[in-house]
Coordinates of N, CA and C in Angstrom, one line a residue:
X1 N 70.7 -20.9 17.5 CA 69.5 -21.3 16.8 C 69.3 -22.8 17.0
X2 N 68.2 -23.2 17.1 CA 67.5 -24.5 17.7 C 68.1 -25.3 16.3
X3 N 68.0 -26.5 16.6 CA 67.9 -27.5 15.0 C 66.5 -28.4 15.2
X4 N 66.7 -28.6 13.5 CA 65.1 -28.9 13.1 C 65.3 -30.2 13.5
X5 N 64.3 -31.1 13.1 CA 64.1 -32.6 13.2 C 65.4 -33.1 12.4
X6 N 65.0 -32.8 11.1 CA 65.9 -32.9 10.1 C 67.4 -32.5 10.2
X7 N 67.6 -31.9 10.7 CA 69.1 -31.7 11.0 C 69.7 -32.1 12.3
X8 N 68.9 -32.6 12.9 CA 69.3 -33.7 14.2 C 69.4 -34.8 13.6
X9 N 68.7 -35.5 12.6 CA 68.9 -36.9 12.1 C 70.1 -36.6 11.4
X10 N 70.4 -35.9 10.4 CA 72.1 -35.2 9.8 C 73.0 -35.1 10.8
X11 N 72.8 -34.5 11.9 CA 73.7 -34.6 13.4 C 74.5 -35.8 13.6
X12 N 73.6 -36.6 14.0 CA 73.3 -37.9 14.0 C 74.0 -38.8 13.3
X13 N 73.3 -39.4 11.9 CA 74.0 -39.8 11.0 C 75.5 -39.1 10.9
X14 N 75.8 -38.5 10.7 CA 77.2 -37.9 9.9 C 78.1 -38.2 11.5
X15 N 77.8 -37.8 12.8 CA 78.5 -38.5 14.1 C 79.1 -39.9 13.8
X16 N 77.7 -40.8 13.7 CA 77.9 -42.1 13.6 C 78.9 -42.3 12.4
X17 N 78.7 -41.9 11.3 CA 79.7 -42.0 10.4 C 81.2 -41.6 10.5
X18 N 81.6 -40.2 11.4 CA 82.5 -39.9 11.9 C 83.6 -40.7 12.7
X19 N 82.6 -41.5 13.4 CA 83.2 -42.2 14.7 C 83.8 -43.6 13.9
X20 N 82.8 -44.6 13.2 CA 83.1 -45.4 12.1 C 84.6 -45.1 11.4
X21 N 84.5 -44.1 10.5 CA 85.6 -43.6 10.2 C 86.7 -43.3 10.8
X22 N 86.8 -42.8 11.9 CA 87.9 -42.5 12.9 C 88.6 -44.1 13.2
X23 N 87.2 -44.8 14.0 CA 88.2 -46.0 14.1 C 88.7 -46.8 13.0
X24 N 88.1 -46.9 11.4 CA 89.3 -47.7 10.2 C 89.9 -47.2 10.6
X25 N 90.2 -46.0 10.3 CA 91.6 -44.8 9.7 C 92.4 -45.2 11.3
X26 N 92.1 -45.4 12.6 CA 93.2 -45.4 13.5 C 93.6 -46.8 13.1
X27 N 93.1 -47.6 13.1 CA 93.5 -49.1 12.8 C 94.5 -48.9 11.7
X28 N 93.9 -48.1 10.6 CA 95.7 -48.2 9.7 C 97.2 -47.4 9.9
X29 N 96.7 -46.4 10.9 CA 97.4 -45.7 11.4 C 98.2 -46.5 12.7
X30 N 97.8 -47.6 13.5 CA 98.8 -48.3 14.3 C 99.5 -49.1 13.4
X31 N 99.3 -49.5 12.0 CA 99.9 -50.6 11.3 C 100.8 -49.9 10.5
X32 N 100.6 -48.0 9.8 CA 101.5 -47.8 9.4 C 100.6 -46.3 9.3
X33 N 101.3 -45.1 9.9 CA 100.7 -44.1 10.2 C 101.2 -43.0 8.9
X34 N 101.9 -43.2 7.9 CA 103.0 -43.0 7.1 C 102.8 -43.4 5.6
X35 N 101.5 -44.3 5.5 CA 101.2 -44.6 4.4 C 100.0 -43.6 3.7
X36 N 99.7 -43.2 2.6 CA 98.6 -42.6 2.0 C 97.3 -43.3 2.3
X37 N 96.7 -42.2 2.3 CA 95.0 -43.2 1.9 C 94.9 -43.4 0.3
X38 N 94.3 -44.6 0.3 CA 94.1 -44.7 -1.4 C 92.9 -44.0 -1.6
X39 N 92.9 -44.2 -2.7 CA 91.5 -43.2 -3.5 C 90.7 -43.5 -3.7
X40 N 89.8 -44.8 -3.4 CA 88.5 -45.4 -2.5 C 88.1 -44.4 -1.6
X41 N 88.8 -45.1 -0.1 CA 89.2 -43.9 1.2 C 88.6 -42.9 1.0
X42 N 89.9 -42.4 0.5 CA 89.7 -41.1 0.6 C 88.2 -40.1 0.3
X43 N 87.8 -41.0 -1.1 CA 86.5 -40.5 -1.4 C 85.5 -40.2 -0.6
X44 N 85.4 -41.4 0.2 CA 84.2 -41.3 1.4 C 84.3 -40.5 2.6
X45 N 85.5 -40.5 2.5 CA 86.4 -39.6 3.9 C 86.2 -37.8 3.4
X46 N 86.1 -37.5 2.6 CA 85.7 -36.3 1.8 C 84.4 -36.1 1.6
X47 N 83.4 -37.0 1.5 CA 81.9 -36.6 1.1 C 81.4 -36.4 2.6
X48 N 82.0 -37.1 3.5 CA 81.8 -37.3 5.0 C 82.0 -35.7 5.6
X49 N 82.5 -35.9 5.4 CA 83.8 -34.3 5.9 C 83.1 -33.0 4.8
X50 N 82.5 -33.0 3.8 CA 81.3 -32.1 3.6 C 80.0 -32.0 3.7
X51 N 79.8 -33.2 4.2 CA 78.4 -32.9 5.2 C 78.9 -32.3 6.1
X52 N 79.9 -32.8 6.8 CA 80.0 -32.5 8.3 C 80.0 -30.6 8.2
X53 N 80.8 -30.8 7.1 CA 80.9 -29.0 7.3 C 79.0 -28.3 6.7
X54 N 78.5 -28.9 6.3 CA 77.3 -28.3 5.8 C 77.0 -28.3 7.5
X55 N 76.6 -28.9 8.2 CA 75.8 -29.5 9.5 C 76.9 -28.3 10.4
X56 N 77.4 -28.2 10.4 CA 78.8 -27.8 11.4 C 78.2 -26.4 11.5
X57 N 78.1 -25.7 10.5 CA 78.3 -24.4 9.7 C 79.8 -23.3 10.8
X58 N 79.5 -22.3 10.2 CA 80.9 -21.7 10.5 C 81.0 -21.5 11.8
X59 N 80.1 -21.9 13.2 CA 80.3 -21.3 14.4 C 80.8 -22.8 15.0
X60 N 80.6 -23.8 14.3 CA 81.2 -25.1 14.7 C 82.2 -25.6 14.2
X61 N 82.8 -25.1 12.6 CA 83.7 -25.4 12.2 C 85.2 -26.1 12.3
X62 N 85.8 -27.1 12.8 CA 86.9 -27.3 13.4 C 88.3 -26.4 12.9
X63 N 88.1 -26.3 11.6 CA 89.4 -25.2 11.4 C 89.0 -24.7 9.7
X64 N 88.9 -23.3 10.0 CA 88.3 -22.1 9.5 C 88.9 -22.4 7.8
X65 N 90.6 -22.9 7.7 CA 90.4 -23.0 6.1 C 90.8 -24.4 5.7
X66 N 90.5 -25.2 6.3 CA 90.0 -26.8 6.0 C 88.6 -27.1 5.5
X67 N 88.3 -27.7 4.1 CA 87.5 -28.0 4.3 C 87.3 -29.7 3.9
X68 N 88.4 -29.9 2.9 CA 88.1 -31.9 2.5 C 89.9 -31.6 2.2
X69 N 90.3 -33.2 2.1 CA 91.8 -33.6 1.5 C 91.8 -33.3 0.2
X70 N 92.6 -32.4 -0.2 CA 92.7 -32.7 -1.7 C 93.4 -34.3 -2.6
X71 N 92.6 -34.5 -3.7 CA 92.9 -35.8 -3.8 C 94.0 -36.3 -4.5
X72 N 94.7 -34.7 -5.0 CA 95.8 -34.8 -5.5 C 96.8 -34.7 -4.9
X73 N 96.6 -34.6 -3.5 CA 97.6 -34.4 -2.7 C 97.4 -35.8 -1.6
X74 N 97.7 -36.8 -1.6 CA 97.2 -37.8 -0.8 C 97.5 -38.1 0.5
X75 N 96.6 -37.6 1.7 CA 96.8 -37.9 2.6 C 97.7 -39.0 3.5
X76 N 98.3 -38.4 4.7 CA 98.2 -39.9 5.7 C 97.7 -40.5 5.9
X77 N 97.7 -41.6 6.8 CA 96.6 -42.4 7.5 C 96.6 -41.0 8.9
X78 N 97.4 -40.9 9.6 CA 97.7 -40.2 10.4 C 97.0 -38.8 10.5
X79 N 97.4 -38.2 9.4 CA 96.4 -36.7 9.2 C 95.2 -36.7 8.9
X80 N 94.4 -37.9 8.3 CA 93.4 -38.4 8.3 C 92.6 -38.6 9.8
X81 N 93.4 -39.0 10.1 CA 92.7 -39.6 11.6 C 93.0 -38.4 12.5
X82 N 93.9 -37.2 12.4 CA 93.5 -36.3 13.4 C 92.7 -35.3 12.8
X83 N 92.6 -35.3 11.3 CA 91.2 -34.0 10.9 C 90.1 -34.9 12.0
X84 N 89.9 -36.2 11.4 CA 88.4 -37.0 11.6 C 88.2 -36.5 13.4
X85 N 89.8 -36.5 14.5 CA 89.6 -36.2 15.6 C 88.6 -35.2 15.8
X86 N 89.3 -33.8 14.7 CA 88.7 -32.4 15.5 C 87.6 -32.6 14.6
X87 N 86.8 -33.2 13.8 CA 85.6 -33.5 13.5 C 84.3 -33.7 14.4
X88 N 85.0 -34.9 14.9 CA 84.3 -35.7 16.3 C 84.0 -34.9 17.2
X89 N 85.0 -34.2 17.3 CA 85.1 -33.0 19.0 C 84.1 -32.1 18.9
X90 N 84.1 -31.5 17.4 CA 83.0 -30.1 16.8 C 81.7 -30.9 16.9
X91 N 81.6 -31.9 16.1 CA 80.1 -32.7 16.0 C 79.6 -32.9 17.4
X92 N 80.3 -33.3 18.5 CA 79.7 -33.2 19.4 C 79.5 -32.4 20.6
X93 N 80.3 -31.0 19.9 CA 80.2 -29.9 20.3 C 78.3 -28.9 20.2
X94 N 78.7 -29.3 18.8 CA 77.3 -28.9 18.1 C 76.2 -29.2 18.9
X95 N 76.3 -30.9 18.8 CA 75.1 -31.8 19.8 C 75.0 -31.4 20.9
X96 N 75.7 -31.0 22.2 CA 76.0 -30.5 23.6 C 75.3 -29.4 23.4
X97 N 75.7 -28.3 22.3 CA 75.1 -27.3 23.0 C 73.5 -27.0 22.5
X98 N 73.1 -27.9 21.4 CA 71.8 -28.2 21.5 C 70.8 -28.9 22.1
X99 N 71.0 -29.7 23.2 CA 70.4 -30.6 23.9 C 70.3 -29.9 25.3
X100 N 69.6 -30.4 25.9 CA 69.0 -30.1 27.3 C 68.4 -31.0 28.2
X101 N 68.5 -31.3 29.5 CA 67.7 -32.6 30.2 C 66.2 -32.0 30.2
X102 N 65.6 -32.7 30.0 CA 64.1 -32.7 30.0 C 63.8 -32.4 31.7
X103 N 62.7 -32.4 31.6 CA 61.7 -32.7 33.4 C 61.8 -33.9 34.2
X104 N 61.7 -34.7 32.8 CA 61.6 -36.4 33.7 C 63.3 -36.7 33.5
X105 N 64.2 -35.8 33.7 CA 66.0 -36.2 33.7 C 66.4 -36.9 32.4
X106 N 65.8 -37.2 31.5 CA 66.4 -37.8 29.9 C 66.9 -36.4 29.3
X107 N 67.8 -36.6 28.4 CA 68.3 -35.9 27.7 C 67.4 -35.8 26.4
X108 N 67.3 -34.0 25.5 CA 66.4 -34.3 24.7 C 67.0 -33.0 24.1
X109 N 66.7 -32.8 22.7 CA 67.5 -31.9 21.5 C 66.0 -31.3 22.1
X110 N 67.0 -29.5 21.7 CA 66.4 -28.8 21.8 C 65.2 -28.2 20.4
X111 N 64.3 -28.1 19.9 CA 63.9 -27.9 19.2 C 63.0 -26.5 19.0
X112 N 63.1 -25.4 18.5 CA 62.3 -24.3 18.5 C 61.1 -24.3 18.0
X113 N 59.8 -24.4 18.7 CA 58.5 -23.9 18.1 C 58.1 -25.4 17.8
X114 N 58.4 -26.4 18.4 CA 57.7 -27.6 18.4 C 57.6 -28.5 19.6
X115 N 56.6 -29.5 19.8 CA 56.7 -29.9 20.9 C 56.8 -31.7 20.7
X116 N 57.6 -31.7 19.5 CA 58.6 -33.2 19.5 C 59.6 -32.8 20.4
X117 N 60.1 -34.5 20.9 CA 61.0 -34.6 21.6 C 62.0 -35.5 21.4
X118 N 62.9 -35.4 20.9 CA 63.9 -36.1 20.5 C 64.8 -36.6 21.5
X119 N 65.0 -38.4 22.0 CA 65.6 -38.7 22.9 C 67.6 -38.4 22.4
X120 N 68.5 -37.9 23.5 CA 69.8 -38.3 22.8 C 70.3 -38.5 24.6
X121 N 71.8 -38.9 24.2 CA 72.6 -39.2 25.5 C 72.8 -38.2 26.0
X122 N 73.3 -38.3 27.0 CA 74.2 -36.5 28.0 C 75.2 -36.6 26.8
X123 N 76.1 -35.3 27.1 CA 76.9 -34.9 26.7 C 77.6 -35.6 26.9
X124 N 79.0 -36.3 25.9 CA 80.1 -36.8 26.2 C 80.9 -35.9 27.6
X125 N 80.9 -34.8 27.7 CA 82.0 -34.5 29.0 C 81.1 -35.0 30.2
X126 N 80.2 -34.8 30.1 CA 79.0 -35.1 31.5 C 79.7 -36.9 31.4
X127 N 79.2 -37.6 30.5 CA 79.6 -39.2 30.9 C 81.0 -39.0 30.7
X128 N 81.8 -38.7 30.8 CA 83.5 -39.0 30.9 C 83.7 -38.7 32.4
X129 N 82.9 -37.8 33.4 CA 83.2 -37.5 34.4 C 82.7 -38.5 35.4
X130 N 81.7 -39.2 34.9 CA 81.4 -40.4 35.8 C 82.4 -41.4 36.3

């Protein structure tokens, strides 16, 4: 099923957020992969990670009984940074297989029953192979 306007800007946003996140969390992870996240962190790293799964839904889901860190149980920096991995991978799993190149060769989300056009990039595997 197509996504609405609205859930491409949620795509979107929560990506960009993902990727932000990935790179703190690796930065503390080369300095000390072995330490907890404090309970700041962690907070944002959890509201993040339930959008993503709202947006994801279950045919994108990265892993079926994950859904946030529990905060009583305080994470790595390290296990932090490989959930946020298979996050990244799904989020732009999701994006890939909703988009399409247009006529004029731009990449454009696919949208059902409307004739907006939403600019986005190729797929990350399409530019990795360049």
């Amino acid at each position: 099923m197509a996504l609405t306007p609205q859930q491409i800007e949620k795509l979107e946003k929560i990506s960009g957020q993902m990727d932000g996140l990935h790179k703190e969390i690796a930065t503390l992870v080369k300095k000390s992969p072995n330490d907890g996240l404090n309970e700041f962190k962690l907070k944002f790293v959890n509201a993040i990670l339930g959008e993503a799964n709202d947006i994801l839904g279950s045919t994108h889901k990265p892993l079926a009984d994950f859904d946030q860190f529990d905060a009583d149980d305080v994470p790595t920096t390290s296990d932090v940074a490989l959930i946020l991995g298979q996050y990244i991978e799904e989020l732009e799993r999701k994006r890939a297989d909703n988009i399409k190149r247009g006529t004029n060769g731009v990449w454009i989300y696919r949208i059902e029953g409307s004739d907006v056009m939403i600019r986005t990039a190729p797929p990350k595997k399409i530019q990795e192979k360049k």
